[in-house]
Amino acid sequence: MALQEEINKRKTFGIISHPDAGKTTLTEKLLLFGGAIQVAGAVKSNKIKRHATSDFMEIEKQRGISVATSVMAFEYRDKKINILDTPGHKDFAEDTYRTLTAVDSAIVVIDVAKSVEEQTEKLVAVCRTRQTPMIVFINKLDREGLDGFDLLDDVEQKLGMRACPLSWPIGMGKRFQGVYNLYANNIRLFSAHGKQTDDDVIEISDLSDESLNDLLGEAAADELRSDIEMVREVYPPFSKEEYEKGLLNPIFFGSAVNNFGVKEMLDCFVDIAPHPLSRETDERMVEPTEEKFSGFVFKIHANMDPKHRDRIAFMRICSGTFERNTNYFHVRQKKKMKFSNPTMFMASKKNIVDDAYPGDIVGLYDAGNFKIGDSMTEGEVLHFKGIPSFSPEQFRFVNNADPLKSKQLNKGIDQLMDEGVAQLFTKISNNRKIIGTVGALQFEVIQYRLEHEYGAKCQYESLPMHKACWIKTDNKEALAELRSRRKNNLALDKDGKLVYLAESAWTLKMAQDNHPEIEFLTSSEF
Ligand code: G4P
C-alpha cells in the first residue's frame, strides 16, 4: 500500500481524564468495538491506586501493566486506530504531558457528577497549547449528575473549550432514557449493559411530533424539546475545520460501563479525527508523506523484569516507513542503529513488526541508548519540538547510603532520569545532587528501583524549594551577574542547562526584579 494510503488509514490519539472518570472503561469498550479484545475486563487499569503509595510491589505491578497498555491498536471501519495510554495519576503528569506530544487528537472523559476536575484541566491546557483537536465524552449518565447546561458551562469556562454538543441526554440517573443525536436527528434508547446495535435507534424527524410523548412520557419529551431548542440557539453548529484547528469541541453524553453512547462517539471520531499530522522540528516542518523515515522517542519504560535492565523506548513514527533490521541514524549519539525486534502492542499482546508508518508507535528494546526526546532519521539532523520538561514541585537532596556502590548509584540515577521518572539537578556551588519530582510517589519509586535494579542505596534530605526555572538570556553581562550574585541558587540540569532554584514565589519574584534581562522559564524542552 502506498505511504499516503497508510497515513490516511491511521488515527493516533490519547484519552485524558481525571482518575476514576472512566478512561479505562471507555478504552476497553473501544477495543471491544475494534475486536482487539473479546471480553470485558481484559484491559487492566494502570492507575496507581491511592493505597499503593507505600506499597512497592503494587507500584511494580502497576508499572508492568502500564507497559502492556502503553499503546493499544485496533482496527475499526478500515482505520487503524492507536490509543496512547496516559496515566491519570497526578504524580505521573509529566509522563502524560510527553505522551500528548505523540498524539494527533484527544478524547477527554468527564464524570457527569464531578464535572471538570483538576487533572482534566491541566491536561486539556497542555493540549490547547498545541491546538490538539479534542472530543469530550461526558460519562456515567446512568448516575445522578450535573445538569447538561451546567456541565457545558464548566467545559467552556474551566477548560477554555468551545462546546458543540452532538448528542444530548434525555434525563439522568434513574430517569435516564437515552440520548438525542443532534445531527442524525434520532434517539437512542438506553439499556443497561447494551450491545449498541441499531435496533434501539428511533428516527425522530420532528421533535414536535406527538409520538415523542408516547416514547418518553410527556414531561421528558417537553424537557427534551426545550433543551434542544436552547442548545441550537446557544451553541455553534459543528464545523470540521474548526475542530481540526482545536477551536471547536464536539461533546457526547453516555455511559461507558453500559456501552452506551460509545459507538456514536467512535463513529464520529473515525469520521473527523485527523490522520497523522506534520511535526515541527528545530530545523524544519516534517511532513508524514516524506519518503524518508523519521521519528522521536516520547517515553521510555523499564522492562518488567528487573533482572534485565533493558528498557523499551516508545517511538512515534513521524514520516516515511520504518523498517525492521534497517540502519537508522541516532541524531544525538550520531551513530547508526538497527532494530531486530521492534514491537507493536495490540491490547495486551505484543507483536514484532516488519514495518511501521506515520502515526504508529513502535517499542524499541534499548540497553541505555535512548533519552526522551531523541530522534531517529535516515541521516538528517532533526530535533523534534515540543517535548518539554516542566519545573518539578518537590525537591530533595539525594545522598549515597552505601559508599561501595557509588558507581551503581550514579548509573541508576542517570538511567532513571533518561526514562523521565524525575529530574536531576547538580548544584553549581557544591556539586550536590538534587532530585525533583512532580509528586512524592516518585521518590519512593526511585529509591526502590535503585535498590532492586542497580543494587544501590540512597537517602534523601529534605530541601524546601518552590520551583526550578530554566535560565534564558542573550545578555552575557546579565548572566555573569546572575552567576556571581546567585551562585547558591544555581544548578545544572541533566543536559547541562542552567537552572535557577527558587526557595519561594517571593524569592523568584525578587530574582526576576533584580535581573530583568533574564527570563526565568518554568518549562524547558528536553
Ligand atoms: P479511570 O481509568 O478513568 O480511572 O476510570 P475507570 O474506567 O477505572 O472507572 C472508574 C470507576 O467508574 C469504575 O468503578 C468503573 O466501573 C466506573 N464507571 C465507568 N464508567 C461508568 C459509567 O458509565 N457508569 C457508572 N455508574 N460507573 C462507571 P470502580 O468501582 O472503581 O471499579 P470496578 O470495580 O467497577 O471496575
XYZ file of C-alpha atoms and ligand atoms in Angstrom:
562
model
C 0.000 0.000 0.000
C 1.286 3.453 -0.809
C 2.540 5.586 2.066
C -0.276 8.101 1.599
C -2.880 5.344 1.986
C -1.203 4.048 5.142
C -1.245 7.577 6.558
C -4.918 8.094 5.689
C -5.743 4.856 7.483
C -4.271 5.909 10.790
C -5.630 7.872 13.743
C -3.445 8.230 16.814
C -4.981 9.705 19.922
C -4.913 9.781 23.695
C -7.744 9.591 26.228
C -7.328 12.053 29.043
C -9.236 12.345 32.262
C -9.038 12.780 35.984
C -8.627 9.370 37.685
C -11.912 7.454 38.027
C -13.806 9.349 35.334
C -13.888 6.160 33.245
C -10.859 6.253 30.916
C -10.051 2.560 31.333
C -13.675 1.534 30.880
C -14.027 3.626 27.747
C -10.743 2.299 26.311
C -11.994 -1.193 26.852
C -15.273 -0.541 25.050
C -13.401 0.978 22.122
C -11.179 -2.096 21.924
C -14.248 -4.330 22.046
C -15.731 -2.477 19.071
C -12.468 -2.932 17.224
C -12.381 -6.637 18.047
C -8.942 -6.151 19.636
C -10.256 -7.837 22.772
C -13.144 -10.244 23.138
C -14.196 -9.886 26.749
C -14.724 -7.053 29.145
C -12.119 -6.870 31.892
C -9.194 -7.535 29.546
C -7.790 -4.050 29.931
C -6.367 -3.502 33.353
C -6.447 -0.095 34.832
C -2.939 1.266 35.058
C -3.864 3.710 37.713
C -1.761 3.685 40.797
C -4.421 3.230 43.392
C -4.411 5.501 46.386
C -3.451 2.754 48.809
C -0.411 1.957 46.655
C 1.558 4.979 47.761
C 3.630 2.929 50.134
C 3.133 -0.484 48.572
C 6.144 -1.031 46.358
C 5.050 -4.336 44.954
C 1.839 -2.701 43.876
C 3.774 0.075 42.170
C 5.881 -2.528 40.390
C 2.813 -4.428 39.310
C 1.170 -1.291 38.039
C 4.333 -0.371 36.193
C 4.220 -3.691 34.415
C 0.616 -3.213 33.455
C 1.265 0.211 32.097
C 3.922 -1.156 29.696
C 1.349 -3.514 28.262
C -1.239 -0.798 27.935
C 1.063 1.987 26.782
C -0.236 1.771 23.246
C -3.253 -0.156 22.127
C -4.049 -0.541 18.478
C -7.246 -1.718 16.870
C -8.953 -1.636 13.521
C -12.382 -0.135 13.024
C -14.134 0.741 9.762
C -10.899 0.176 7.820
C -8.957 2.555 10.018
C -6.025 1.660 12.191
C -6.524 3.378 15.499
C -3.717 3.803 18.011
C -4.722 4.725 21.561
C -1.882 6.058 23.672
C -2.366 5.499 27.346
C -1.914 8.480 29.614
C -1.557 7.943 33.353
C -4.225 9.925 35.168
C -2.371 9.969 38.499
C -1.022 13.432 39.036
C 2.372 12.202 40.207
C 2.879 10.875 36.691
C 1.626 14.002 34.957
C 4.913 14.614 33.146
C 4.694 11.226 31.549
C 1.254 12.176 30.301
C 2.387 15.574 29.006
C 5.089 13.877 26.970
C 2.737 11.239 25.647
C 0.461 14.016 24.443
C 3.259 15.195 22.112
C 2.861 11.915 20.233
C -0.900 12.105 19.550
C -2.807 13.852 16.779
C -6.020 14.278 18.759
C -7.535 13.534 22.159
C -10.748 12.385 23.817
C -11.485 13.968 27.175
C -13.600 11.939 29.627
C -15.588 13.809 32.264
C -17.633 12.308 35.098
C -21.162 13.738 34.961
C -21.321 14.008 38.762
C -17.918 15.601 39.234
C -17.750 17.743 36.117
C -14.357 19.234 35.278
C -11.683 18.084 37.735
C -8.169 19.301 38.421
C -6.219 16.802 36.357
C -8.506 17.250 33.361
C -7.906 20.985 33.490
C -4.141 20.569 33.443
C -4.072 18.017 30.648
C -6.524 19.920 28.471
C -4.400 23.055 28.951
C -1.401 21.156 27.552
C -3.446 20.011 24.551
C -4.757 23.506 23.969
C -1.279 24.996 23.738
C -0.684 22.607 20.850
C -4.118 23.147 19.254
C -4.795 19.411 19.593
C -8.328 18.619 18.388
C -10.390 17.289 21.315
C -13.729 15.489 21.616
C -15.432 15.376 25.036
C -17.273 12.340 26.387
C -19.417 13.066 29.433
C -19.635 9.740 31.219
C -21.773 7.969 33.824
C -25.149 9.333 32.688
C -26.714 6.329 34.439
C -25.908 8.194 37.654
C -27.276 11.429 39.003
C -25.077 14.309 38.000
C -24.986 17.914 36.969
C -27.420 19.452 34.526
C -26.213 19.311 30.889
C -26.013 23.091 30.526
C -24.068 23.482 33.775
C -21.608 20.870 32.535
C -21.115 22.701 29.277
C -20.576 25.952 31.186
C -17.790 24.235 33.114
C -16.312 22.794 29.938
C -16.208 26.257 28.416
C -15.073 28.178 31.467
C -12.661 25.778 33.126
C -11.307 24.044 30.041
C -11.433 27.047 27.728
C -13.210 24.953 25.113
C -15.914 25.955 22.665
C -18.570 23.322 23.211
C -20.537 21.862 20.350
C -22.950 19.193 21.675
C -23.514 16.438 19.146
C -25.705 14.428 21.484
C -27.957 15.422 24.355
C -29.081 13.387 27.370
C -32.728 12.593 27.994
C -32.990 12.557 31.779
C -30.246 11.358 34.051
C -29.602 8.735 36.718
C -32.777 6.779 37.415
C -34.676 8.884 34.869
C -32.061 8.394 32.147
C -33.818 7.315 28.958
C -31.198 7.776 26.294
C -29.585 10.395 24.101
C -30.831 12.540 21.273
C -28.414 12.697 18.366
C -28.481 16.307 17.228
C -27.186 15.730 13.746
C -28.763 12.444 12.726
C -31.979 13.575 14.477
C -32.627 10.283 16.189
C -32.950 8.928 19.688
C -31.006 6.026 21.081
C -32.837 4.480 23.985
C -30.778 3.484 26.980
C -30.424 -0.106 28.012
C -28.030 -1.130 30.733
C -25.015 -3.115 29.511
C -26.221 -2.767 25.956
C -24.662 -4.126 22.828
C -25.295 -0.919 20.877
C -26.997 -2.319 17.836
C -29.024 -0.101 15.542
C -32.293 -1.694 16.713
C -32.669 0.671 19.624
C -32.368 3.783 17.475
C -35.584 5.645 16.799
C -35.695 8.193 13.994
C -37.308 11.489 15.021
C -37.590 13.844 12.092
C -39.502 16.450 14.062
C -39.244 16.910 17.809
C -42.755 18.388 17.950
C -44.103 15.036 16.806
C -46.705 13.726 19.301
C -45.206 10.224 19.171
C -42.285 11.565 21.223
C -44.689 11.913 24.184
C -45.615 8.249 23.947
C -41.989 7.245 23.656
C -40.546 9.261 26.536
C -43.531 10.433 28.561
C -44.883 13.950 28.252
C -42.667 15.659 30.817
C -39.432 14.178 29.480
C -40.446 14.902 25.883
C -41.199 18.534 26.718
C -37.923 18.883 28.574
C -36.043 17.473 25.596
C -37.829 19.854 23.207
C -36.926 22.920 25.228
C -33.365 21.676 25.846
C -32.728 21.121 22.164
C -34.193 24.485 21.242
C -31.815 26.102 23.677
C -28.835 24.017 22.511
C -29.438 25.038 18.920
C -29.684 28.691 19.942
C -26.700 28.829 22.249
C -24.057 26.552 20.763
C -22.341 26.845 17.386
C -23.033 24.342 14.615
C -20.398 21.696 14.019
C -17.515 22.568 11.717
C -14.829 20.010 10.943
C -12.286 22.691 10.097
C -12.737 24.432 13.416
C -12.485 21.134 15.284
C -9.274 20.311 13.413
C -7.790 23.643 14.427
C -8.651 22.962 18.063
C -11.267 25.752 18.058
C -14.434 23.678 18.497
C -15.061 20.654 20.698
C -17.765 18.101 19.936
C -19.491 16.864 23.099
C -21.057 13.432 23.595
C -23.011 12.057 26.534
C -23.069 8.395 27.504
C -22.202 5.667 29.934
C -19.018 3.784 29.211
C -19.682 0.910 31.579
C -23.051 0.327 29.909
C -21.504 0.708 26.475
C -23.971 3.466 25.840
C -23.169 6.407 23.574
C -19.716 4.994 22.909
C -20.366 3.857 19.348
C -21.756 7.266 18.324
C -18.630 8.899 19.596
C -16.337 6.339 17.969
C -18.108 6.713 14.622
C -17.824 10.466 14.827
C -14.179 10.177 15.869
C -13.406 7.976 12.872
C -15.127 10.484 10.573
C -13.499 13.632 11.864
C -10.294 12.921 13.819
C -7.159 13.941 11.941
C -4.803 11.393 10.449
C -1.101 11.722 11.304
C -0.115 15.352 11.058
C 3.123 17.129 10.272
C 5.543 17.671 13.126
C 7.724 20.649 13.907
C 11.470 20.285 14.451
C 14.081 22.897 15.316
C 15.234 22.634 11.729
C 12.013 22.455 9.662
C 8.495 21.004 9.399
C 8.416 17.263 8.791
C 5.512 16.009 6.682
C 4.264 12.456 7.225
C 4.293 11.876 3.461
C 8.038 12.411 3.159
C 9.665 9.296 1.836
C 12.446 9.240 4.394
C 11.726 7.855 7.815
C 11.896 9.976 10.954
C 10.570 9.535 14.478
C 11.105 10.570 18.089
C 11.144 8.856 21.465
C 8.488 10.207 23.830
C 8.509 7.602 26.546
C 10.963 5.116 27.987
C 9.810 2.299 30.140
C 11.908 -0.010 32.263
C 11.321 -3.593 31.356
C 9.041 -5.610 33.553
C 11.789 -7.998 34.537
C 14.025 -6.177 36.996
C 16.862 -8.657 36.429
C 17.230 -7.471 32.863
C 17.977 -3.854 32.734
C 16.853 -3.343 29.171
C 14.113 -0.898 28.568
C 11.536 -0.160 25.955
C 11.744 3.164 24.171
C 8.468 4.205 22.576
C 8.982 5.961 19.282
C 6.361 7.789 17.266
C 6.904 7.496 13.534
C 6.602 10.960 12.003
C 7.457 10.400 8.333
C 8.270 7.680 5.827
C 8.345 3.966 6.512
C 10.186 2.437 9.447
C 11.589 -0.995 8.668
C 12.933 -3.758 10.845
C 16.673 -4.556 10.619
C 17.448 -1.339 8.774
C 20.161 1.070 9.802
C 18.880 4.395 11.084
C 20.664 7.445 12.431
C 20.503 8.239 16.152
C 20.787 12.015 15.935
C 22.007 12.783 19.487
C 24.522 9.987 19.591
C 25.488 10.490 15.946
C 25.544 6.759 15.344
C 23.731 4.182 13.287
C 21.438 1.679 14.923
C 19.143 -1.057 13.709
C 16.396 -2.916 15.470
C 15.808 -6.623 15.089
C 12.601 -6.858 17.100
C 10.616 -3.623 17.074
C 7.311 -4.211 18.790
C 3.763 -3.019 18.426
C 1.122 -3.540 21.049
C -2.340 -4.880 20.394
C -4.193 -4.593 23.698
C -2.117 -6.794 25.986
C -0.368 -8.674 23.149
C 2.986 -7.704 21.726
C 3.885 -8.356 18.098
C 7.162 -7.928 16.293
C 6.611 -5.712 13.269
C 8.434 -5.540 9.952
C 7.351 -2.044 9.104
C 5.508 0.873 10.631
C 4.086 4.115 9.269
C 3.489 7.693 10.431
C 1.218 7.740 13.466
C 2.364 4.298 14.586
C 4.190 3.785 17.845
C 6.918 1.169 17.950
C 8.560 -0.166 21.075
C 12.335 -0.458 20.702
C 14.338 -2.620 23.075
C 17.052 -0.428 24.443
C 20.060 -1.083 26.609
C 20.544 2.573 27.519
C 20.958 4.350 24.170
C 17.841 6.450 24.320
C 16.722 9.516 26.198
C 13.303 11.058 25.976
C 13.193 13.431 23.014
C 15.785 11.554 20.918
C 15.185 11.484 17.186
C 15.945 8.780 14.651
C 16.215 9.570 10.938
C 17.765 8.267 7.750
C 20.719 10.619 8.272
C 19.268 14.116 8.534
C 19.800 16.059 11.753
C 16.323 16.778 13.133
C 15.244 17.697 16.657
C 11.522 17.313 17.205
C 9.954 20.133 19.184
C 7.514 20.090 21.999
C 8.815 17.555 24.468
C 9.075 19.835 27.414
C 10.343 19.306 30.872
C 8.346 21.161 33.496
C 9.550 22.536 36.781
C 9.247 19.856 39.446
C 7.171 20.617 42.502
C 9.125 18.668 45.103
C 12.862 18.611 45.637
C 15.219 16.527 47.737
C 18.966 16.153 48.008
C 19.966 12.615 47.170
C 22.839 11.082 49.146
C 24.677 7.819 48.666
C 23.843 5.451 51.530
C 26.338 2.751 50.523
C 29.788 4.178 49.679
C 30.850 0.936 47.996
C 28.114 1.289 45.438
C 28.571 4.846 44.217
C 29.089 3.774 40.605
C 25.859 1.793 40.639
C 24.047 4.717 42.224
C 25.236 7.155 39.570
C 24.378 4.802 36.752
C 20.978 4.058 38.230
C 20.151 7.716 38.723
C 21.294 8.530 35.184
C 19.165 5.838 33.636
C 16.081 6.629 35.679
C 16.403 10.267 34.641
C 16.683 9.234 30.957
C 13.395 7.454 31.450
C 11.915 10.721 32.676
C 10.985 9.335 36.115
C 12.218 12.573 37.697
C 14.702 15.355 37.050
C 18.223 15.680 38.319
C 19.935 18.954 39.127
C 23.523 19.419 40.254
C 24.213 22.437 42.414
C 26.979 24.587 40.994
C 28.347 25.677 44.372
C 28.971 22.216 45.831
C 28.097 19.593 43.209
C 25.361 18.108 45.350
C 22.694 16.185 43.502
C 19.055 17.191 43.770
C 16.129 15.141 42.529
C 12.988 16.997 41.556
C 9.623 15.327 41.017
C 6.003 16.205 40.430
C 4.764 14.071 43.327
C 6.093 12.306 46.406
C 5.439 8.877 44.915
C 8.400 9.098 42.539
C 10.880 9.431 45.419
C 9.760 6.063 46.698
C 9.780 4.527 43.241
C 13.341 5.785 42.640
C 14.634 4.510 45.968
C 13.039 1.135 45.406
C 14.245 0.780 41.844
C 17.803 1.895 42.664
C 17.972 -0.840 45.228
C 16.288 -3.608 43.244
C 17.606 -2.899 39.760
C 21.012 -1.341 40.462
C 21.944 -2.652 43.903
C 22.441 0.905 45.160
C 21.084 2.624 48.227
C 20.134 6.256 48.518
C 18.898 8.529 51.229
C 17.003 11.749 50.796
C 17.425 15.005 52.601
C 14.585 17.451 52.543
C 15.004 20.598 50.505
C 12.218 23.113 50.734
C 12.205 24.554 47.261
C 9.453 26.218 45.260
C 10.469 25.904 41.605
C 13.282 25.233 39.196
C 13.449 27.792 36.392
C 15.467 27.431 33.237
C 17.560 30.485 32.512
C 17.321 32.151 29.124
C 19.176 35.256 28.049
C 21.386 36.598 25.261
C 22.889 39.157 27.575
C 26.283 37.853 28.701
C 26.796 40.543 31.336
C 23.420 39.885 32.931
C 24.238 36.191 33.011
C 27.627 36.781 34.598
C 25.989 38.953 37.225
C 23.402 36.290 37.991
C 26.151 33.689 38.259
C 28.112 35.731 40.742
C 25.212 37.049 42.827
C 23.066 33.918 42.949
C 25.644 31.160 42.956
C 23.888 29.307 45.738
C 20.668 29.100 43.776
C 22.151 27.883 40.529
C 22.318 24.331 39.299
C 22.720 22.438 36.057
C 20.058 20.120 34.735
C 20.888 16.755 33.209
C 21.707 18.308 29.844
C 23.949 20.953 31.380
C 21.361 23.735 31.053
C 21.479 26.434 33.703
C 18.633 26.390 36.199
C 17.661 28.791 38.977
C 16.301 27.113 42.102
C 13.874 29.384 43.880
C 13.043 28.790 47.544
C 9.706 30.575 47.307
C 7.486 32.529 44.973
C 8.793 35.640 46.664
C 12.494 34.875 46.054
C 11.678 34.066 42.452
C 9.969 37.408 42.053
C 12.941 39.162 43.668
C 15.315 37.440 41.275
C 13.132 38.436 38.324
C 13.015 42.047 39.506
C 16.764 42.175 40.100
C 17.690 40.530 36.822
C 15.263 41.951 34.269
C 17.346 40.856 31.265
C 16.946 37.234 32.248
C 13.983 35.004 31.520
C 13.092 32.501 34.234
C 11.217 29.721 32.442
C 9.228 27.039 34.228
C 9.469 24.635 31.351
C 12.231 23.587 29.043
C 12.478 21.239 26.122
C 14.429 18.051 26.624
P -10.181 5.665 35.102
O -9.487 4.727 34.180
O -10.537 6.974 34.447
O -9.504 5.879 36.399
O -11.624 5.056 35.467
P -12.195 3.583 35.325
O -12.512 3.262 33.911
O -11.328 2.639 36.088
O -13.589 3.785 36.062
C -13.688 4.210 37.400
C -14.947 3.635 38.027
O -16.096 4.176 37.340
C -15.058 2.139 37.897
O -15.726 1.670 39.047
C -15.966 1.963 36.686
O -16.655 0.734 36.687
C -16.910 3.118 36.888
N -17.575 3.540 35.642
C -17.034 3.733 34.401
N -17.988 4.122 33.530
C -19.147 4.192 34.215
C -20.495 4.531 33.859
O -20.814 4.841 32.725
N -21.422 4.485 34.866
C -21.104 4.131 36.149
N -22.073 4.128 37.034
N -19.849 3.785 36.516
C -18.893 3.820 35.561
P -14.955 1.049 40.288
O -15.988 0.687 41.287
O -13.839 1.957 40.712
O -14.261 -0.204 39.691
P -14.903 -1.535 39.164
O -14.778 -2.462 40.315
O -16.323 -1.261 38.772
O -14.042 -1.887 37.999
